[in-house]
Tab-separated table of C-alpha atoms in Angstrom:
chain	number	residue	atom	x	y	z
A	1	MET	CA	145.149	174.422	23.358
A	2	GLU	CA	146.446	172.988	26.565
A	3	LEU	CA	145.584	173.831	30.054
A	4	LEU	CA	149.268	174.668	30.848
A	5	GLN	CA	149.372	177.403	28.059
A	6	LEU	CA	146.450	179.023	29.781
A	7	GLN	CA	147.826	179.105	33.318
A	8	TYR	CA	151.044	180.490	31.891
A	9	PHE	CA	149.313	183.057	29.768
A	10	ILE	CA	147.272	184.251	32.724
A	11	THR	CA	150.338	184.734	34.985
A	12	VAL	CA	152.269	186.666	32.202
A	13	ALA	CA	148.855	188.742	31.482
A	14	ARG	CA	148.597	189.687	34.979
A	15	LEU	CA	152.483	190.588	35.450
A	16	GLU	CA	153.066	191.782	32.124
A	17	HIS	CA	156.841	190.951	32.698
A	18	MET	CA	158.260	187.710	31.374
A	19	THR	CA	161.190	187.391	33.800
A	20	GLU	CA	158.940	187.926	36.882
A	21	ALA	CA	156.087	185.539	35.577
A	22	ALA	CA	159.004	182.765	34.882
A	23	GLN	CA	160.050	183.073	38.603
A	24	SER	CA	156.301	183.143	39.603
A	25	LEU	CA	155.999	179.684	37.755
A	26	HIS	CA	159.166	178.412	38.644
A	27	VAL	CA	159.962	177.772	35.052
A	28	THR	CA	162.894	179.019	32.628
A	29	GLN	CA	162.035	182.221	30.859
A	30	SER	CA	162.778	180.719	27.414
A	31	SER	CA	160.332	177.762	28.175
A	32	LEU	CA	157.666	180.172	29.075
A	33	SER	CA	158.326	182.357	25.870
A	34	LYS	CA	157.914	179.524	23.746
A	35	THR	CA	154.656	178.355	25.478
A	36	ILE	CA	153.184	181.726	24.968
A	37	GLN	CA	154.307	181.914	21.365
A	38	ARG	CA	152.930	178.441	20.755
A	39	LEU	CA	149.591	179.741	22.313
A	40	GLU	CA	149.628	182.748	19.873
A	41	GLU	CA	150.316	180.655	16.778
A	42	ASP	CA	147.408	178.437	17.913
A	43	LEU	CA	145.036	181.627	18.255
A	44	GLY	CA	146.464	183.075	15.193
A	45	VAL	CA	146.879	186.448	16.830
A	46	PRO	CA	149.427	188.230	18.787
A	47	LEU	CA	148.389	188.517	22.692
A	48	PHE	CA	150.814	191.026	23.657
A	49	ASP	CA	152.474	194.042	22.185
A	50	ARG	CA	156.222	193.790	22.651
A	51	ILE	CA	158.421	196.845	23.192
A	52	GLY	CA	162.029	195.928	23.943
A	53	ARG	CA	161.824	193.479	26.886
A	54	LYS	CA	158.497	194.942	27.965
A	55	LEU	CA	155.189	193.203	27.369
A	56	ARG	CA	151.787	194.925	27.194
A	57	LEU	CA	148.628	193.000	26.777
A	58	ASN	CA	146.939	194.044	23.572
A	59	GLU	CA	143.091	194.180	22.824
A	60	PHE	CA	143.258	190.267	21.608
A	61	GLY	CA	145.164	189.449	24.879
A	62	THR	CA	142.627	191.615	26.966
A	63	ARG	CA	139.611	189.813	25.659
A	64	PHE	CA	141.213	186.172	25.826
A	65	LEU	CA	142.327	186.804	29.371
A	66	GLN	CA	138.689	187.278	30.408
A	67	ARG	CA	137.988	183.946	28.690
A	68	ALA	CA	140.688	182.178	29.946
A	69	GLU	CA	140.378	183.409	33.559
A	70	ARG	CA	136.735	181.997	33.413
A	71	ALA	CA	137.759	178.545	32.083
A	72	LEU	CA	140.438	178.094	34.854
A	73	PHE	CA	137.891	179.373	37.433
A	74	GLU	CA	135.262	176.756	36.378
A	75	LEU	CA	137.731	174.065	36.486
A	76	GLU	CA	138.845	175.011	39.814
A	77	GLN	CA	135.157	175.153	41.240
A	78	GLY	CA	134.780	171.693	39.956
A	79	LYS	CA	137.707	170.502	41.755
A	80	GLN	CA	136.657	172.212	44.826
A	81	GLU	CA	133.268	170.699	44.540
A	82	LEU	CA	134.453	167.196	44.268
A	83	SER	CA	136.766	167.838	47.364
A	84	ASP	CA	133.963	168.805	49.346
A	85	LEU	CA	131.736	165.831	48.213
A	86	SER	CA	134.731	163.288	48.852
A	87	SER	CA	136.084	164.790	52.225
A	88	PRO	CA	133.443	167.073	53.776
A	89	GLU	CA	134.989	167.288	57.085
A	90	HIS	CA	138.249	168.512	55.508
A	91	GLY	CA	139.430	171.358	53.198
A	92	ALA	CA	140.194	175.038	53.243
A	93	LEU	CA	138.553	178.395	53.279
A	94	GLU	CA	140.349	181.525	51.497
A	95	LEU	CA	139.365	184.731	53.519
A	96	ALA	CA	140.304	188.361	52.844
A	97	VAL	CA	139.497	191.151	54.942
A	98	THR	CA	139.439	194.968	55.163
A	99	ALA	CA	137.830	194.817	58.573
A	100	ALA	CA	139.893	192.638	60.818
A	101	SER	CA	138.790	193.618	64.429
A	102	THR	CA	136.036	191.151	64.775
A	103	LEU	CA	137.780	188.428	62.918
A	104	PRO	CA	139.578	186.430	65.973
A	105	ASN	CA	136.273	185.985	67.706
A	106	ILE	CA	134.569	184.889	64.420
A	107	LEU	CA	137.549	182.389	63.716
A	108	ARG	CA	137.582	181.039	67.267
A	109	ALA	CA	133.695	180.360	66.867
A	110	PHE	CA	134.012	178.650	63.435
A	111	ARG	CA	137.133	176.714	64.552
A	112	LYS	CA	134.933	175.012	67.368
A	113	LYS	CA	132.401	173.927	64.721
A	114	ARG	CA	135.052	172.684	61.955
A	115	PRO	CA	138.392	172.169	64.038
A	116	HIS	CA	140.120	170.146	61.468
A	117	LEU	CA	139.442	172.646	58.596
A	118	GLN	CA	142.272	175.209	57.419
A	119	PHE	CA	141.720	178.639	56.551
A	120	HIS	CA	144.238	181.315	55.035
A	121	VAL	CA	143.292	184.862	55.732
A	122	GLN	CA	144.429	187.992	53.946
A	123	MET	CA	144.586	191.504	55.216
A	124	LEU	CA	144.083	193.697	52.042
A	125	SER	CA	142.983	197.220	51.097
A	126	THR	CA	139.674	197.629	49.098
A	127	GLN	CA	141.181	197.472	45.843
A	128	GLU	CA	143.279	194.529	46.414
A	129	MET	CA	140.318	192.641	47.933
A	130	VAL	CA	138.171	193.287	44.854
A	131	THR	CA	140.600	191.961	42.532
A	132	LEU	CA	140.606	188.577	44.320
A	133	LEU	CA	136.923	188.800	44.548
A	134	HIS	CA	136.327	189.321	40.724
A	135	ARG	CA	138.999	186.719	40.097
A	136	GLY	CA	137.162	184.133	42.329
A	137	GLU	CA	140.264	183.543	44.306
A	138	VAL	CA	138.546	183.815	47.782
A	139	ASP	CA	135.562	182.205	49.616
A	140	PHE	CA	134.620	185.203	51.592
A	141	CYS	CA	135.647	188.615	51.909
A	142	LEU	CA	134.864	190.762	55.445
A	143	SER	CA	134.813	194.422	54.103
A	144	SER	CA	134.401	197.824	55.266
A	145	PRO	CA	132.948	199.685	52.880
A	146	PRO	CA	130.485	197.054	51.027
A	147	VAL	CA	131.299	196.374	47.569
A	148	GLN	CA	128.693	196.121	44.640
A	149	GLY	CA	129.377	194.302	41.286
A	150	ASP	CA	127.553	192.158	38.986
A	151	ASP	CA	129.530	189.151	39.765
A	152	ILE	CA	129.631	189.934	43.567
A	153	GLU	CA	127.133	188.800	46.428
A	154	CYS	CA	126.953	191.535	49.094
A	155	GLN	CA	125.475	190.816	52.578
A	156	ILE	CA	125.357	193.797	55.082
A	157	VAL	CA	126.055	191.968	58.512
A	158	CYS	CA	126.894	195.049	60.548
A	159	MET	CA	126.506	198.732	61.108
A	160	ASP	CA	129.609	199.711	63.355
A	161	PRO	CA	129.883	203.091	64.920
A	162	ILE	CA	133.418	205.017	64.585
A	163	LEU	CA	134.637	206.331	68.007
A	164	LEU	CA	137.424	208.787	68.614
A	165	ALA	CA	140.127	206.898	70.513
A	166	VAL	CA	142.293	209.068	72.868
A	167	PRO	CA	144.959	208.378	75.649
A	168	LEU	CA	143.524	208.643	79.110
A	169	GLY	CA	146.066	211.432	79.791
A	170	HIS	CA	144.708	213.512	76.877
A	171	ARG	CA	142.780	216.849	77.177
A	172	LEU	CA	139.668	215.007	75.722
A	173	ALA	CA	139.663	212.045	77.944
A	174	GLY	CA	137.096	212.951	80.349
A	175	ARG	CA	134.387	213.833	77.844
A	176	THR	CA	131.909	211.558	76.193
A	177	ARG	CA	131.308	213.643	73.104
A	178	VAL	CA	133.504	215.735	70.605
A	179	SER	CA	132.794	217.835	67.522
A	180	LEU	CA	135.278	217.183	64.537
A	181	SER	CA	136.072	220.891	64.460
A	182	GLU	CA	137.737	220.448	67.669
A	183	LEU	CA	140.371	217.984	66.420
A	184	ARG	CA	141.651	220.026	63.387
A	185	ASN	CA	145.395	220.594	65.273
A	186	GLU	CA	145.375	217.032	66.651
A	187	SER	CA	147.801	214.307	65.669
A	188	PHE	CA	146.427	211.034	64.316
A	189	VAL	CA	147.536	207.442	63.770
A	190	GLY	CA	145.772	205.331	61.256
A	191	VAL	CA	145.867	202.876	58.492
A	192	LYS	CA	146.878	203.902	55.086
A	193	LYS	CA	144.599	205.263	52.430
A	194	GLY	CA	142.560	202.500	50.559
A	195	TYR	CA	141.064	201.064	53.727
A	196	GLY	CA	137.343	201.481	54.311
A	197	THR	CA	137.530	203.370	57.735
A	198	ARG	CA	140.387	205.847	56.925
A	199	ASP	CA	138.821	206.746	53.674
A	200	LEU	CA	135.517	207.417	55.245
A	201	VAL	CA	136.790	209.459	58.040
A	202	ASP	CA	138.960	211.403	55.755
A	203	SER	CA	135.995	212.478	53.549
A	204	ILE	CA	134.002	213.422	56.518
A	205	CYS	CA	136.916	215.521	57.998
A	206	ASN	CA	137.345	217.178	54.655
A	207	SER	CA	133.587	218.143	54.522
A	208	VAL	CA	134.020	220.193	57.632
A	209	GLY	CA	137.036	221.872	56.541
A	210	PHE	CA	140.231	220.093	57.461
A	211	GLU	CA	142.469	217.182	56.590
A	212	PRO	CA	143.601	214.940	59.669
A	213	LYS	CA	147.379	215.329	60.251
A	214	TYR	CA	148.658	211.702	60.408
A	215	VAL	CA	151.974	210.936	62.204
A	216	TYR	CA	151.540	207.233	61.602
A	217	GLU	CA	150.101	205.341	58.794
A	218	GLY	CA	150.242	201.726	58.502
A	219	ASN	CA	148.394	198.320	57.162
A	220	GLU	CA	147.821	196.729	60.624
A	221	PRO	CA	144.555	198.291	62.425
A	222	ALA	CA	145.186	196.342	65.414
A	223	ARG	CA	148.321	198.007	66.157
A	224	LEU	CA	146.475	201.516	66.552
A	225	SER	CA	145.127	201.142	70.069
A	226	ALA	CA	148.881	200.470	71.314
A	227	LEU	CA	149.892	203.680	69.487
A	228	VAL	CA	146.994	205.571	71.017
A	229	GLU	CA	147.913	204.370	74.549
A	230	ALA	CA	151.512	205.357	74.082
A	231	GLU	CA	150.288	209.050	73.254
A	232	ILE	CA	151.676	208.876	69.702
A	233	GLY	CA	148.493	210.262	68.582
A	234	ILE	CA	144.660	210.042	68.652
A	235	ALA	CA	142.728	207.635	66.363
A	236	PHE	CA	139.281	206.978	64.771
A	237	LEU	CA	138.426	203.350	65.620
A	238	PRO	CA	135.403	201.198	65.210
A	239	SER	CA	133.428	200.529	68.301
A	240	SER	CA	133.737	196.693	67.551
A	241	ALA	CA	137.598	197.167	68.173
A	242	ARG	CA	136.995	198.491	72.005
A	243	ASN	CA	138.970	196.504	74.492
A	244	SER	CA	138.154	197.004	78.081
A	245	ARG	CA	141.795	196.499	79.295
A	246	GLU	CA	143.073	199.243	77.249
A	247	GLN	CA	144.283	202.547	78.487
A	248	ILE	CA	141.952	204.392	76.313
A	249	ALA	CA	138.996	206.982	76.504
A	250	TYR	CA	136.255	206.567	73.624
A	251	LEU	CA	134.236	209.613	72.624
A	252	HIS	CA	131.249	209.801	70.560
A	253	ILE	CA	131.528	212.286	67.227
A	254	GLU	CA	128.821	215.111	67.494
A	255	ASP	CA	127.013	216.250	64.248
A	256	HIS	CA	128.053	213.622	62.077
A	257	GLU	CA	127.172	210.054	61.790
A	258	LEU	CA	130.386	208.125	61.555
A	259	VAL	CA	129.259	204.428	61.026
A	260	ARG	CA	130.884	201.997	59.142
A	261	GLU	CA	129.028	198.979	57.231
A	262	ILE	CA	130.589	195.617	57.378
A	263	ALA	CA	129.504	193.261	54.567
A	264	LEU	CA	130.096	189.846	53.927
A	265	LEU	CA	131.005	189.515	50.221
A	266	TRP	CA	131.469	186.405	47.748
A	267	HIS	CA	131.651	185.725	43.901
A	268	LYS	CA	128.229	184.656	42.570
A	269	SER	CA	129.748	181.913	40.501
A	270	ARG	CA	132.104	180.434	43.009
A	271	TYR	CA	131.215	176.839	44.639
A	272	ILE	CA	130.102	177.378	48.242
A	273	SER	CA	131.321	174.380	49.969
A	274	ARG	CA	129.337	173.063	53.317
A	275	ALA	CA	132.302	174.434	55.343
A	276	ALA	CA	132.047	177.877	53.628
A	277	GLN	CA	128.063	177.858	54.218
A	278	GLU	CA	128.710	177.174	58.032
A	279	PHE	CA	131.367	180.149	58.361
A	280	ARG	CA	128.682	182.418	56.473
A	281	GLU	CA	126.286	181.346	59.383
A	282	VAL	CA	128.889	181.927	62.086
A	283	VAL	CA	129.545	185.546	60.944
A	284	VAL	CA	125.882	186.214	60.586
A	285	ALA	CA	125.363	184.911	64.162
A	286	TYR	CA	128.258	186.730	65.735
A	287	PHE	CA	127.198	190.073	64.571
A	288	GLN	CA	123.501	189.238	65.497
A	289	ALA	CA	124.806	188.605	69.158
A	290	ILE	CA	127.083	191.623	69.416
A	291	SER	CA	124.307	193.774	68.103
A	292	ILE	CA	122.178	192.812	71.072
A	293	ASP	CA	125.113	193.928	73.348
A	294	GLY	CA	124.518	197.308	71.872
A	295	PHE	CA	127.328	198.515	69.971
A	296	ALA	CA	125.792	197.570	66.479
A	297	PHE	CA	122.795	196.715	64.621
A	298	THR	CA	121.983	194.586	61.498
């Protein structure tokens, strides 16, 4: 059994489409098909059910996929460990976030400690992030809500109050507190379903008898403040996202404790490089510092 066979099989198994897999791997479809066929011959069982041009991972394939992913995961961890030992001042960090408002300040602090280290950040929904976590494809995730799992380490780093953001000309702008029941006829801007803050807010609003009416739903939380300032709608925003330069009033929610937990997540078996350990220290120190300033606690 060859390493290339495993790499090709994993790609086909995840996509369940031979043409898309061939494009992703930059190989011809015929070459990819032959490689998968040889692997099945070596194993003595079919790994896919074939219905016309469609592929569906069968029970054999599902079980073998778990082993194949684990094998390549361990090889990749060995490669990263050797790279860390040979070039500790360089390297790269793979990060995924569902809670992005604090990320620029965290990366700025980390860049001061590791100016030559590269990092790649993805803004994802909770489910997308969990998939990468289980595969061991990211060093750390900064997530709200926290995620539990047998192969996932979860460290709560912050309790971040969620506030109501309204433009300064709004009828509620002169107040400091508001009840959820007063908001049932308002228009909201927010992120799409699947992001922790959105799902939390929707759940609590439903519990008091209304569903927020969204006139804008997107994938970029940082855009929401501008939409509120432009009077497109009001928004539920974490306290950590406040900016003193914004023309926005923030109100506390009465009768309900709207708080998001922010957690740092990592795969239990993933090799934690020296740089990754330092990144974790920077994250913890950052949230401890802003906790002292009063908006959060750990």
